[in-house]
């Protein structure tokens, strides 16, 4: 569009001068107003202040601030992916107000306030903490008086800093700061509030940056108050809202999932695992809902918003010192069942329909005993007085170990007795035991940084099997570990995509690199390495050292070097267990390298050797092909256990492993407690095959699984021929352990390495049918007579499908007759398929 033409309007000289003066005055007024406006908002302050002014604890005037025009372009400490060591949080006074009705834009608002008591370790004029997708509506910072009797709830695991007397007392005595109990604490402020000159967010590392007019002083305590607004998420992370049905009525719940770095999306915080603090939480919620958090509720009150709506405010007791990622919040309309165990109140929450049907009863029955068992096992008392377990429909993760408020997918925690012919009960045992294990490994003692997440997940994954087998004798520990851990991680760790358990701290330099660490290597491989260490140290020595480790680092943080060095002290205090090198050296040879060792024994010479297992084209699986693992070798000769030895070089001659007579045989890695695959000369493989045909009893069940797994794996990778492998399967006619068959059939049905071709099928069919018929007949008889005896047997209900499918697929007449019989029964019972 072109310029408009002149209007022809005329002004006198006097009128023009007066108009110019008026315009100048108006312009000056606008400049002043704009300046004042800019000083009352930061770069992100687009939303109004918190609705209820009574939640502001600071009575000093709000600090004003402006945003730097070049905030995102200036270099500074905010460019570092880790928080600087200048400030340490001691306590959070937190209020959350989630709305369960959407606003005009379809979002669910969240408003909150957090008052953070901060210790200044090094003088600084920049306050840096985490905040993501939160709009700050008020920020105030004031010094705290220094002559007060500050106390905290823990006495162990504290790090000394150069603090004033008040701060030292805070860190080392027994109660929370008294001022944090008081919502009007202005008398505790000492000196003038700090002017926040700039306040802004960084996107890359999700920091909230407060630039101050003058520096904070080392050794002093400060109180930072932040009011903020945001929205609930709908993707099951952070503080989220979820819809569900209860008795066919639509409902919603609000819950949190903060690990690893979502606490910062719920409240501004120092969101690193080593920056532990205490928390006192208030949740504002609809009065028809119940609010839950880490600690017991200690008070409720009523609040009225600007529209006259009344809300319930639930206040919770102050937590123990803990990391931000295990703070937890739930607002729901659930019901619960309860019990007590050693004075600890235990409640299992779920949809009212689920509670009424009794599906929470099994979890309630096992939680207390597992807690007591692990307390006794670790010789460390569980420090909380209540534990809530909440079953939520359709959340993103199987479970989350929040201290005092453990959340689960509904299917992970609830058990329907009608589903007894499934894996459901066993999996509930495993998941519950895993999360209870985290109460010590992760909550009480936490890794310093996410590169050592395996210290949390590996230990919880290891002790989940011990806890589950304690609860249910059917869950045989070694067999369960083999089936649910080792067979899977051996397969994953032989891929080119495998990684080492340990990661260098500096490599985790971006928030997006943390989540991928929650994988099979942090869980399953770490658990397997811990199991191996427990075995070669002996369970007694291992648990003694672990108990001391938990006590030493309670309410604090550790890294893997701290773990190994601590256990080393107990190794050096005794004479029974002898190691070839310090424990750290041994375990570093495992945690810092990916891949699986292949241990090969030549029984003609007694020569042991080690190398990396290479599968197919993945010859470059490890970056260091010359790496040497320090391997504990347990072994038996002719069915008799022998003293363990260490393979700490590429090759080692072991005269005792040399075989002279044809009827002798050797088996390595008893109960597969070592994290490695085994190979032998053909003569020893054939001797093992012959022994299995004669008598399987001297070979443990888990080693029979190992023999099948190793033989097929090595044949597929070209280390041995299929004739030798199939020779090992000849004995299967007498094998009645369903776990062994489960693994054999997995290998035989491996479409990538199928032994079945058009020409070989008739021979393979005849060979397999002869061997599978006895175990089929065994379970067919049970199915016809009393299938109840297989109820909740994870091994049976994992493997029986493959046995029946294979038998019927290969045309076993008895199997086809059974299938027809069961189908007729099912069709005649109309109640089963309405």
CSV table of C-alpha atoms in Angstrom, one decimal, residues 478-479 482 531 634-636 641 665 667-674 676 678 680 685 688 692 696 698-711 728 731 735 739-740:
chain,number,residue,atom,x,y,z
A,478,UNK,CA,19.2,-68.5,40.5
A,479,UNK,CA,16.7,-69.8,38.0
A,482,UNK,CA,18.9,-66.5,34.8
A,531,UNK,CA,25.7,-60.7,42.0
A,634,UNK,CA,34.1,-71.3,39.7
A,635,UNK,CA,34.2,-74.8,38.4
A,636,UNK,CA,33.4,-78.4,39.0
A,641,UNK,CA,33.1,-78.4,43.2
A,665,UNK,CA,34.5,-83.7,32.4
A,667,UNK,CA,32.1,-77.4,33.8
A,668,UNK,CA,32.9,-73.7,34.4
A,669,UNK,CA,30.8,-70.9,35.9
A,670,UNK,CA,28.7,-72.8,38.4
A,671,UNK,CA,25.2,-71.4,38.8
A,672,UNK,CA,26.3,-68.7,36.2
A,673,UNK,CA,27.4,-66.3,38.9
A,674,UNK,CA,30.2,-65.0,36.6
A,676,UNK,CA,30.8,-64.6,30.9
A,678,UNK,CA,32.1,-70.6,28.3
A,680,UNK,CA,35.5,-76.0,25.6
A,685,UNK,CA,31.7,-80.8,25.1
A,688,UNK,CA,29.4,-83.1,29.1
A,692,UNK,CA,23.8,-85.5,30.8
A,696,UNK,CA,21.6,-84.9,34.9
A,698,UNK,CA,25.2,-83.5,39.2
A,699,UNK,CA,24.7,-80.5,36.8
A,700,UNK,CA,22.6,-77.7,38.4
A,701,UNK,CA,19.5,-76.6,36.6
A,702,UNK,CA,20.8,-73.2,35.8
A,703,UNK,CA,24.0,-74.7,34.4
A,704,UNK,CA,21.9,-76.9,32.1
A,705,UNK,CA,20.3,-73.7,30.8
A,706,UNK,CA,23.8,-72.3,30.5
A,707,UNK,CA,25.0,-75.2,28.5
A,708,UNK,CA,22.1,-74.9,26.0
A,709,UNK,CA,22.4,-71.1,25.8
A,710,UNK,CA,26.2,-71.1,25.4
A,711,UNK,CA,26.3,-73.9,22.8
A,728,UNK,CA,24.3,-81.7,23.8
A,731,UNK,CA,19.6,-85.9,26.8
A,735,UNK,CA,14.8,-83.0,31.0
A,739,UNK,CA,13.2,-73.4,32.0
A,740,UNK,CA,15.7,-75.5,30.1
